[in-house]
Short mmCIF file of C-alpha atoms and ligand atoms in Angstrom, two decimals:
data_model
loop_
_atom_site.label_atom_id
_atom_site.label_comp_id
_atom_site.label_asym_id
_atom_site.label_seq_id
_atom_site.Cartn_x
_atom_site.Cartn_y
_atom_site.Cartn_z
CA MET A 23 0.00 0.00 0.00
CA LYS A 24 2.87 2.38 -0.84
CA GLN A 25 0.63 4.77 -2.77
CA LEU A 26 -1.88 5.03 0.04
CA LEU A 27 0.90 5.65 2.56
CA THR A 28 2.16 8.58 0.45
CA THR A 29 -1.23 10.08 -0.34
CA ASP A 30 -3.01 9.64 2.96
CA PRO A 31 -1.00 8.38 5.93
CA GLU A 32 -4.03 8.88 8.17
CA VAL A 33 -6.21 6.37 6.32
CA TYR A 34 -3.19 4.08 5.83
CA ASP A 35 -2.72 4.05 9.57
CA LEU A 36 -6.39 3.23 10.19
CA VAL A 37 -6.23 0.30 7.77
CA LYS A 38 -3.11 -0.99 9.51
CA GLN A 39 -4.77 -0.65 12.93
CA GLU A 40 -7.73 -2.68 11.74
CA GLU A 41 -5.42 -5.29 10.21
CA LYS A 42 -3.70 -5.64 13.58
CA ARG A 43 -7.03 -5.92 15.39
CA GLN A 44 -8.24 -8.63 13.04
CA ARG A 45 -4.96 -10.49 13.52
CA ASP A 46 -4.78 -10.26 17.30
CA VAL A 47 -8.28 -11.32 18.33
CA LEU A 48 -10.56 -14.31 17.95
CA GLU A 49 -13.16 -13.02 15.46
CA MET A 50 -16.27 -14.93 16.42
CA ILE A 51 -19.09 -12.83 15.01
CA PRO A 52 -20.85 -15.56 13.00
CA SER A 53 -21.61 -13.32 10.01
CA GLU A 54 -17.94 -12.36 9.55
CA ASN A 55 -15.07 -14.07 7.80
CA TYR A 56 -11.58 -13.50 6.40
CA THR A 57 -11.88 -13.39 2.63
CA SER A 58 -8.86 -14.57 0.63
CA GLY A 59 -5.98 -12.43 -0.60
CA ALA A 60 -7.16 -13.11 -4.17
CA VAL A 61 -10.60 -11.71 -3.37
CA LEU A 62 -9.09 -8.65 -1.65
CA GLU A 63 -6.82 -8.01 -4.65
CA THR A 64 -9.75 -8.21 -7.06
CA LEU A 65 -11.67 -5.59 -5.07
CA GLY A 66 -8.80 -3.17 -5.53
CA THR A 67 -8.59 -3.40 -9.33
CA VAL A 68 -9.53 -0.99 -12.14
CA LEU A 69 -12.85 -2.79 -12.51
CA ASN A 70 -13.93 -0.34 -9.83
CA ASN A 71 -13.78 2.47 -12.41
CA LYS A 72 -16.41 1.19 -14.85
CA TYR A 73 -20.10 1.99 -15.21
CA SER A 74 -22.14 -1.00 -16.44
CA GLU A 75 -25.80 -0.14 -15.89
CA GLY A 76 -27.93 -2.90 -17.37
CA TYR A 77 -27.10 -6.56 -17.88
CA PRO A 78 -24.56 -8.42 -20.10
CA LYS A 79 -25.09 -7.49 -23.79
CA LYS A 80 -27.81 -4.99 -22.76
CA ARG A 81 -25.89 -2.06 -21.28
CA TYR A 82 -26.63 1.64 -21.35
CA TYR A 83 -22.95 2.66 -21.71
CA GLN A 84 -20.15 1.68 -24.08
CA GLY A 85 -16.95 -0.12 -23.18
CA ASN A 86 -18.54 -3.04 -21.37
CA GLU A 87 -17.01 -6.07 -23.09
CA VAL A 88 -14.94 -7.00 -20.05
CA ALA A 89 -17.74 -6.14 -17.61
CA ASP A 90 -20.02 -8.48 -19.59
CA ALA A 91 -17.48 -11.28 -19.35
CA VAL A 92 -17.02 -10.70 -15.61
CA GLU A 93 -20.74 -10.73 -14.85
CA THR A 94 -21.40 -13.76 -17.06
CA LEU A 95 -18.60 -15.65 -15.31
CA ALA A 96 -20.06 -14.86 -11.88
CA GLN A 97 -23.50 -15.99 -13.11
CA GLU A 98 -22.21 -19.26 -14.58
CA ARG A 99 -20.22 -20.09 -11.46
CA THR A 100 -23.24 -19.44 -9.22
CA LYS A 101 -25.49 -21.64 -11.37
CA LYS A 102 -22.97 -24.47 -11.26
CA LEU A 103 -22.14 -24.23 -7.54
CA PHE A 104 -25.74 -24.05 -6.29
CA GLY A 105 -27.46 -25.90 -9.17
CA VAL A 106 -29.86 -23.13 -10.18
CA PRO A 107 -31.03 -22.06 -13.68
CA TYR A 108 -31.08 -18.29 -13.06
CA VAL A 109 -29.24 -15.73 -10.94
CA ASN A 110 -28.85 -11.99 -10.50
CA VAL A 111 -25.38 -11.18 -9.14
CA GLN A 112 -25.80 -7.40 -8.89
CA PRO A 113 -27.38 -6.66 -5.46
CA LEU A 114 -24.93 -4.44 -3.61
CA SER A 115 -25.78 -5.97 -0.24
CA GLY A 116 -28.11 -8.42 1.44
CA SER A 117 -30.72 -5.86 2.40
CA VAL A 118 -31.24 -4.61 -1.17
CA MET A 119 -31.29 -8.23 -2.33
CA ASN A 120 -34.32 -9.09 -0.20
CA LEU A 121 -36.09 -5.82 -0.90
CA ALA A 122 -35.68 -6.49 -4.65
CA VAL A 123 -37.40 -9.86 -4.32
CA TYR A 124 -40.37 -8.27 -2.56
CA PHE A 125 -40.64 -5.50 -5.15
CA ALA A 126 -40.46 -8.11 -7.90
CA LEU A 127 -43.25 -10.28 -6.48
CA LEU A 128 -45.50 -8.27 -4.21
CA GLU A 129 -47.81 -5.31 -4.54
CA PRO A 130 -46.80 -2.67 -1.95
CA LEU A 131 -49.23 -2.11 0.96
CA LYS A 132 -51.21 -5.18 -0.15
CA ASP A 133 -49.33 -8.47 -0.40
CA LYS A 134 -48.02 -9.98 2.83
CA ILE A 135 -44.53 -11.16 3.83
CA MET A 136 -44.30 -13.84 6.49
CA GLY A 137 -40.89 -14.08 8.19
CA LEU A 138 -39.33 -15.04 11.51
CA SER A 139 -39.39 -12.24 14.07
CA LEU A 140 -36.04 -10.51 14.67
CA ALA A 141 -36.38 -11.27 18.38
CA PHE A 142 -36.35 -15.00 17.53
CA GLY A 143 -33.49 -14.95 15.01
CA GLY A 144 -35.01 -13.52 11.83
CA HIS A 145 -33.43 -10.67 9.85
CA LEU A 146 -34.62 -7.06 9.72
CA THR A 147 -35.39 -7.52 6.03
CA HIS A 148 -37.82 -10.37 6.67
CA GLY A 149 -40.66 -7.92 7.27
CA GLN A 150 -39.65 -6.23 10.54
CA PRO A 151 -41.68 -3.02 10.98
CA GLN A 152 -38.47 -0.95 11.45
CA SER A 153 -37.21 -2.05 8.02
CA ALA A 154 -38.30 -0.75 4.62
CA THR A 155 -39.51 -4.31 3.99
CA GLY A 156 -42.06 -3.94 6.78
CA LYS A 157 -43.01 -0.38 5.85
CA PHE A 158 -43.75 -1.08 2.19
CA PHE A 159 -45.38 -4.45 2.77
CA PRO A 160 -47.72 -5.74 5.47
CA SER A 161 -45.92 -8.46 7.37
CA VAL A 162 -46.76 -11.23 9.76
CA LEU A 163 -43.95 -12.45 11.98
CA TYR A 164 -43.70 -15.98 13.31
CA THR A 165 -41.84 -17.06 16.44
CA LEU A 166 -40.21 -20.27 17.67
CA GLY A 167 -41.73 -23.06 19.71
CA LYS A 168 -40.98 -23.63 23.41
CA ASP A 169 -38.18 -25.99 22.33
CA GLU A 170 -36.50 -22.98 20.65
CA ARG A 171 -36.98 -24.53 17.20
CA ILE A 172 -39.31 -23.89 14.27
CA ASP A 173 -42.85 -24.92 15.24
CA PHE A 174 -44.23 -26.16 11.92
CA ALA A 175 -47.75 -26.78 13.24
CA ALA A 176 -48.03 -23.18 14.47
CA LEU A 177 -46.41 -21.95 11.26
CA GLU A 178 -48.96 -23.75 9.11
CA GLU A 179 -51.87 -22.45 11.16
CA LEU A 180 -50.58 -18.87 10.90
CA ALA A 181 -49.95 -19.17 7.15
CA MET A 182 -53.46 -20.55 6.57
CA LYS A 183 -54.97 -17.67 8.53
CA GLU A 184 -52.83 -14.83 7.12
CA LYS A 185 -52.38 -16.03 3.51
CA PRO A 186 -48.97 -14.42 2.91
CA LYS A 187 -47.81 -14.09 -0.68
CA ILE A 188 -44.26 -14.95 0.34
CA ILE A 189 -42.86 -17.02 3.20
CA VAL A 190 -39.27 -16.39 4.22
CA CYS A 191 -37.04 -18.99 5.86
CA GLY A 192 -33.33 -18.71 6.58
CA PHE A 193 -32.16 -16.85 9.69
CA THR A 194 -29.45 -14.90 11.48
CA ALA A 195 -29.41 -16.53 14.90
CA TYR A 196 -30.70 -20.07 14.45
CA PRO A 197 -28.22 -22.83 15.37
CA ARG A 198 -30.10 -25.73 13.81
CA ILE A 199 -30.54 -27.34 10.37
CA ILE A 200 -33.42 -25.73 8.44
CA ASP A 201 -35.98 -28.21 7.15
CA PHE A 202 -36.70 -26.56 3.78
CA LYS A 203 -38.99 -29.39 2.71
CA ARG A 204 -41.43 -28.70 5.53
CA PHE A 205 -41.41 -24.97 4.78
CA ALA A 206 -42.15 -25.80 1.14
CA LYS A 207 -45.12 -27.98 2.06
CA ILE A 208 -46.72 -25.10 3.92
CA ALA A 209 -45.91 -22.51 1.23
CA ASP A 210 -47.32 -24.79 -1.47
CA LYS A 211 -50.43 -25.41 0.58
CA VAL A 212 -51.23 -21.69 0.85
CA GLY A 213 -49.97 -20.88 -2.66
CA ALA A 214 -47.16 -18.64 -1.38
CA TYR A 215 -43.70 -18.17 -2.79
CA LEU A 216 -41.00 -19.69 -0.59
CA MET A 217 -37.85 -17.60 -0.29
CA ALA A 218 -34.85 -19.18 1.42
CA ASP A 219 -32.41 -16.50 2.61
CA ILE A 220 -29.27 -18.56 3.17
CA SER A 221 -26.98 -15.58 3.87
CA HIS A 222 -25.56 -17.17 7.02
CA ILE A 223 -25.20 -20.72 5.75
CA ALA A 224 -24.41 -20.37 2.02
CA GLY A 225 -20.86 -21.67 2.58
CA LEU A 226 -22.23 -24.66 4.47
CA VAL A 227 -24.69 -25.38 1.65
CA ALA A 228 -21.94 -25.01 -0.98
CA GLY A 229 -19.69 -27.26 1.10
CA GLY A 230 -22.39 -29.91 1.47
CA VAL A 231 -22.75 -29.74 5.27
CA HIS A 232 -26.22 -28.16 5.27
CA PRO A 233 -29.10 -29.34 3.01
CA SER A 234 -29.73 -27.15 -0.03
CA PRO A 235 -33.06 -25.32 -0.41
CA VAL A 236 -32.82 -25.43 -4.22
CA ASP A 237 -35.38 -28.23 -4.70
CA TYR A 238 -37.88 -26.62 -2.33
CA ALA A 239 -37.74 -22.83 -2.52
CA HIS A 240 -38.79 -20.71 -5.51
CA ILE A 241 -36.14 -18.13 -4.74
CA VAL A 242 -32.87 -18.43 -2.86
CA THR A 243 -31.11 -15.29 -1.69
CA THR A 244 -27.70 -15.02 -0.06
CA THR A 245 -25.05 -12.55 0.87
CA THR A 246 -21.58 -13.48 -0.37
CA HIS A 247 -19.50 -12.30 2.60
CA LYS A 248 -20.45 -14.65 5.43
CA THR A 249 -19.69 -18.41 5.40
CA LEU A 250 -19.33 -18.19 1.60
CA ARG A 251 -16.19 -16.11 2.33
CA GLY A 252 -16.41 -13.71 -0.58
CA PRO A 253 -16.52 -9.92 -0.85
CA ARG A 254 -19.53 -8.00 0.47
CA GLY A 255 -22.33 -8.54 -2.01
CA ALA A 256 -25.36 -10.71 -2.69
CA LEU A 257 -27.01 -13.17 -5.09
CA ILE A 258 -30.66 -13.70 -5.97
CA MET A 259 -31.17 -17.17 -7.40
CA VAL A 260 -34.31 -18.47 -9.08
CA THR A 261 -34.80 -22.23 -8.88
CA GLN A 262 -36.42 -24.51 -11.47
CA LYS A 263 -39.39 -24.75 -9.11
CA GLY A 264 -39.57 -20.94 -9.16
CA LEU A 265 -39.49 -20.79 -12.95
CA ASN A 266 -42.20 -23.46 -13.11
CA LYS A 267 -44.44 -21.35 -10.87
CA ASN A 268 -43.68 -18.13 -12.74
CA PRO A 269 -41.56 -18.19 -15.94
CA ASP A 270 -41.01 -14.41 -15.64
CA LEU A 271 -39.40 -14.56 -12.18
CA GLY A 272 -35.89 -13.88 -13.45
CA LYS A 273 -36.95 -10.87 -15.49
CA LEU A 274 -39.06 -9.47 -12.64
CA ILE A 275 -36.08 -9.67 -10.28
CA ASP A 276 -33.69 -8.12 -12.80
CA THR A 277 -36.08 -5.20 -13.26
CA ALA A 278 -36.52 -4.79 -9.51
CA ILE A 279 -32.72 -4.39 -9.16
CA ILE A 280 -32.32 -1.96 -12.07
CA PRO A 281 -34.16 0.35 -12.71
CA GLY A 282 -36.03 -0.47 -9.48
CA LEU A 283 -33.50 -0.09 -6.69
CA GLN A 284 -29.99 0.34 -8.05
CA GLY A 285 -27.98 2.04 -10.76
CA GLY A 286 -24.64 0.63 -11.86
CA PRO A 287 -23.36 -2.65 -10.44
CA HIS A 288 -19.95 -2.72 -8.73
CA ASP A 289 -17.91 -4.64 -11.31
CA ASN A 290 -14.94 -5.12 -8.97
CA GLN A 291 -17.32 -6.65 -6.44
CA THR A 292 -18.86 -8.90 -9.12
CA ALA A 293 -15.38 -10.09 -10.16
CA ALA A 294 -14.45 -10.77 -6.54
CA ILE A 295 -17.67 -12.78 -6.14
CA ALA A 296 -16.60 -14.85 -9.17
CA VAL A 297 -13.24 -15.52 -7.49
CA ALA A 298 -14.92 -16.53 -4.22
CA LEU A 299 -17.28 -18.88 -6.11
CA LYS A 300 -14.30 -20.56 -7.74
CA GLU A 301 -12.71 -21.02 -4.32
CA ALA A 302 -15.99 -22.33 -2.88
CA SER A 303 -16.23 -25.08 -5.50
CA THR A 304 -13.00 -26.78 -4.46
CA ALA A 305 -12.45 -29.87 -2.29
CA LYS A 306 -10.48 -27.63 0.06
CA PHE A 307 -13.59 -25.51 0.68
CA LYS A 308 -15.64 -28.65 1.43
CA LYS A 309 -13.12 -29.50 4.14
CA TYR A 310 -13.35 -25.93 5.40
CA ALA A 311 -17.15 -26.14 5.66
CA GLN A 312 -16.91 -29.47 7.49
CA GLN A 313 -14.40 -28.03 9.93
CA ILE A 314 -16.63 -25.01 10.67
CA VAL A 315 -19.32 -27.40 11.93
CA LEU A 316 -16.90 -29.71 13.76
CA ASN A 317 -15.45 -26.69 15.55
CA ALA A 318 -18.88 -25.30 16.47
CA LYS A 319 -20.01 -28.67 17.85
CA LYS A 320 -16.82 -29.08 19.85
CA LEU A 321 -17.13 -25.55 21.24
CA ALA A 322 -20.72 -26.26 22.27
CA GLU A 323 -19.62 -29.45 24.02
CA GLU A 324 -16.86 -27.64 25.93
CA LEU A 325 -19.11 -24.75 26.93
CA HIS A 326 -21.63 -27.23 28.34
CA LYS A 327 -18.95 -28.32 30.79
CA TYR A 328 -18.83 -24.78 32.17
CA ASP A 329 -22.62 -24.71 32.54
CA PHE A 330 -23.28 -22.36 29.62
CA LYS A 331 -26.91 -22.64 28.51
CA LEU A 332 -26.99 -23.14 24.75
CA ILE A 333 -30.20 -22.18 22.99
CA SER A 334 -31.81 -25.35 21.53
CA GLY A 335 -29.21 -27.34 23.47
CA GLY A 336 -26.39 -27.09 20.96
CA THR A 337 -25.67 -26.49 17.29
CA ASP A 338 -25.83 -28.15 13.87
CA ASN A 339 -24.19 -25.32 11.97
CA HIS A 340 -21.62 -22.53 12.38
CA LEU A 341 -23.40 -20.62 15.13
CA LEU A 342 -24.03 -20.73 18.87
CA LEU A 343 -26.50 -18.71 20.88
CA VAL A 344 -26.05 -18.67 24.66
CA ASP A 345 -28.47 -17.49 27.35
CA LEU A 346 -26.35 -16.00 30.14
CA SER A 347 -29.15 -15.62 32.70
CA ASN A 348 -27.66 -18.33 34.93
CA LYS A 349 -24.36 -16.38 35.00
CA GLN A 350 -26.05 -13.23 36.37
CA VAL A 351 -24.71 -11.12 33.54
CA ASN A 352 -26.45 -9.69 30.48
CA GLY A 353 -25.24 -10.03 26.90
CA ALA A 354 -24.11 -6.40 26.59
CA VAL A 355 -21.77 -6.61 29.57
CA ALA A 356 -20.57 -10.08 28.58
CA ALA A 357 -19.74 -8.96 25.03
CA LEU A 358 -17.68 -6.07 26.42
CA ALA A 359 -15.80 -8.31 28.84
CA LEU A 360 -15.10 -10.86 26.13
CA GLU A 361 -13.84 -8.15 23.80
CA ALA A 362 -11.51 -6.97 26.55
CA ALA A 363 -10.28 -10.58 26.65
CA GLY A 364 -9.69 -10.65 22.87
CA ILE A 365 -12.83 -12.61 21.96
CA VAL A 366 -15.06 -10.63 19.59
CA LEU A 367 -18.74 -11.56 19.31
CA ASN A 368 -22.11 -9.84 19.70
CA LYS A 369 -24.80 -9.46 22.31
CA ASN A 370 -28.06 -11.03 21.16
CA GLY A 371 -31.62 -11.59 22.26
CA VAL A 372 -32.62 -15.16 23.04
CA PRO A 373 -36.03 -16.71 22.29
CA PHE A 374 -38.67 -15.35 24.71
CA ASP A 375 -36.13 -12.84 26.06
CA LYS A 376 -37.42 -10.79 28.99
CA LYS A 377 -34.59 -8.28 28.79
CA PRO A 378 -34.55 -5.21 26.52
CA PRO A 379 -32.81 -5.46 23.09
CA PHE A 380 -29.98 -3.12 24.16
CA TYR A 381 -29.15 -5.28 27.19
CA PRO A 382 -30.36 -8.69 26.03
CA SER A 383 -29.89 -12.01 27.82
CA GLY A 384 -27.57 -13.61 25.35
CA ILE A 385 -24.51 -13.64 23.15
CA ARG A 386 -24.16 -14.98 19.60
CA PHE A 387 -20.94 -16.31 18.14
CA GLY A 388 -19.61 -18.78 15.62
CA THR A 389 -16.67 -20.46 13.97
CA PRO A 390 -16.46 -19.35 10.28
CA ALA A 391 -13.64 -16.82 10.69
CA ILE A 392 -11.50 -18.73 13.19
CA THR A 393 -11.81 -21.86 11.03
CA THR A 394 -10.49 -19.88 8.04
CA ARG A 395 -7.41 -19.17 10.16
CA GLY A 396 -6.90 -22.90 10.63
CA LEU A 397 -8.22 -23.50 14.15
CA LYS A 398 -9.30 -27.06 14.94
CA GLU A 399 -11.27 -28.89 17.65
CA ARG A 400 -8.39 -28.88 20.16
CA ASP A 401 -8.33 -25.09 19.96
CA MET A 402 -12.02 -24.93 20.92
CA VAL A 403 -11.07 -26.37 24.31
CA LYS A 404 -8.88 -23.31 24.88
CA ILE A 405 -11.51 -20.87 23.61
CA ALA A 406 -14.17 -22.31 25.92
CA ARG A 407 -11.75 -21.99 28.85
CA TRP A 408 -10.97 -18.35 27.98
CA MET A 409 -14.64 -17.53 27.51
CA ASN A 410 -15.55 -19.01 30.85
CA ALA A 411 -12.68 -17.24 32.62
CA ALA A 412 -13.76 -13.90 31.11
CA ILE A 413 -17.40 -14.36 32.09
CA GLU A 414 -16.37 -15.30 35.64
CA GLU A 415 -14.80 -11.83 35.92
CA VAL A 416 -18.15 -10.13 35.31
CA LYS A 417 -20.49 -12.52 37.12
CA GLY A 418 -23.16 -10.48 38.88
CA PHE A 419 -22.72 -7.48 36.54
CA ASP A 420 -26.42 -7.32 35.74
CA PHE A 421 -29.17 -4.79 36.31
CA LEU A 422 -31.72 -5.12 39.05
CA THR A 423 -33.62 -2.06 37.92
CA ASP A 424 -35.94 -1.13 35.05
CA ASP A 425 -35.07 2.55 35.34
CA LYS A 426 -33.32 3.56 32.11
CA ALA A 427 -31.05 6.22 33.60
CA GLU A 428 -30.00 3.97 36.48
CA ARG A 429 -29.31 1.16 34.04
CA LYS A 430 -27.12 3.42 31.92
CA ALA A 431 -25.16 4.56 34.99
CA MET A 432 -24.62 0.94 36.07
CA PHE A 433 -23.53 -0.01 32.57
CA ASP A 434 -20.98 2.83 32.51
CA ASP A 435 -19.66 1.68 35.86
CA TYR A 436 -19.33 -1.94 34.62
CA LYS A 437 -17.54 -0.63 31.53
CA LYS A 438 -14.92 1.09 33.69
CA LYS A 439 -14.45 -2.01 35.81
CA ILE A 440 -13.97 -4.11 32.68
CA ALA A 441 -11.43 -1.67 31.26
CA ARG A 442 -9.39 -1.89 34.49
CA ASN A 443 -9.65 -5.66 34.96
CA LYS A 444 -6.19 -7.28 35.03
CA GLN A 445 -7.40 -10.86 34.45
CA LEU A 446 -9.18 -9.83 31.25
CA LYS A 447 -6.00 -8.14 30.03
CA GLU A 448 -4.05 -11.29 30.83
CA ILE A 449 -6.46 -13.42 28.76
CA ALA A 450 -6.24 -10.93 25.89
CA LYS A 451 -2.47 -11.33 25.91
CA GLU A 452 -2.73 -15.13 25.84
CA VAL A 453 -5.26 -14.87 23.01
CA ARG A 454 -2.97 -12.53 21.05
CA ASP A 455 0.03 -14.84 21.40
CA PHE A 456 -2.13 -17.77 20.32
CA CYS A 457 -3.65 -15.89 17.35
CA ARG A 458 -0.25 -14.90 15.97
CA LYS A 459 0.32 -18.57 15.10
CA PHE A 460 -2.57 -18.32 12.63
CA PRO A 461 -1.90 -15.64 9.99
CA ILE A 462 -4.76 -13.84 8.26
CA PRO A 463 -4.92 -13.15 4.52
CA VAL A 464 -4.19 -9.49 3.70
C1 PLP B 12 -26.64 -10.53 6.77
C2 PLP B 12 -27.99 -10.87 6.36
C3 PLP B 12 -28.72 -10.04 5.48
C4 PLP B 12 -28.30 -8.64 5.08
O1 PLP B 12 -27.08 -8.44 4.57
P1 PLP B 12 -26.39 -6.99 4.50
O2 PLP B 12 -25.36 -7.20 3.46
O3 PLP B 12 -25.85 -6.73 5.87
O4 PLP B 12 -27.42 -5.99 4.10
C5 PLP B 12 -29.95 -10.49 5.06
N1 PLP B 12 -30.46 -11.65 5.47
C6 PLP B 12 -29.80 -12.46 6.35
C7 PLP B 12 -30.43 -13.75 6.78
C8 PLP B 12 -28.55 -12.09 6.82
O5 PLP B 12 -27.93 -12.87 7.69
#
């Protein structure tokens, strides 16, 4: 980065600081990953400079021969990897991707979206009222059963009553295998489209360690930057089942992206997606996907030994959700303490959470990024030990009041105590020394 150093040492320094942070901690936010050096290089190429509004061979500007080849390559690789007949590779992020599907299929203020409530592990863009998806379209949100899993009987009853035009499955905080076949049965029964948003698990699907929704859903959406390990970006796939239901689905989605929601695609991003798709179709990636799950299962097993309460009792995928109520600490305080110990994850609500979203009962974490660095089952034993030691330092740091101002004051006090805590600093040092054995791609 010699040119950046000369032009703007301030930004150069910030990039270097972030590189150091990513190297020295255990990155356990389950939606994050370390993309490859090849992907990073592609993002920084001259493809960034081009305008390519439109689609291959149907562009509004000249000079798009290479852009056409890039986009076609990304399309072909997606079709092959996921086994779908049609894809749009242009959505700039996951949120636009889902909004585009709704605009393609639903009439605003009339047709209903049915998605899992955010408080139970759904995504904002699955019809939450705070999101554009819930403002433009009426939505009905389902929850989980008492066993913290999808309750298909309740789901069917709700779908029959509400008659949504689209049912969304695929989640952000659900540690179990998704039974796409059962979702499809319900969607087919009420005549709804089934959209599987596999943003979190696309890498697991590509690697063959999670069932694919392609035979069951009409539309499959995914971001490219989570377990799939590509650049930020997104894909909207139409399955054969989708085309059978509506032969115009592909065209409707293309039109919803441009002119509907976006202008020019980011060609450097599209090229980097193509690179990531090539990487994801290798035997090496299959092993990576398998290891993600092995690591998550091992971590769950080790955390059980320290009396951590795992939502649904464990995990089948890359993600763990823990209810910390029995540790007398809330997720916000725990996430801060863990960060001080070099373990980066996020606070999260748990099913039927009684605590407020800003200070929820749980934490959410996963193994995609640490597995990219080469960590194996034996390393999960260490991580569980560090996590437990860090949480022990903040046991009892919870709120016994509902008063907002008092809560804020207590939180600030806990923050100071965490910043001063010597044990947490000691763990962070151990974590840093450990992490340096596992280089990150830059
Ligand atoms: C991450 C995610 C999205 C949104 O992706 P952004 O790129 O952050 O907009 C959508 N759906 C699900 C299920 C996700 O996990």
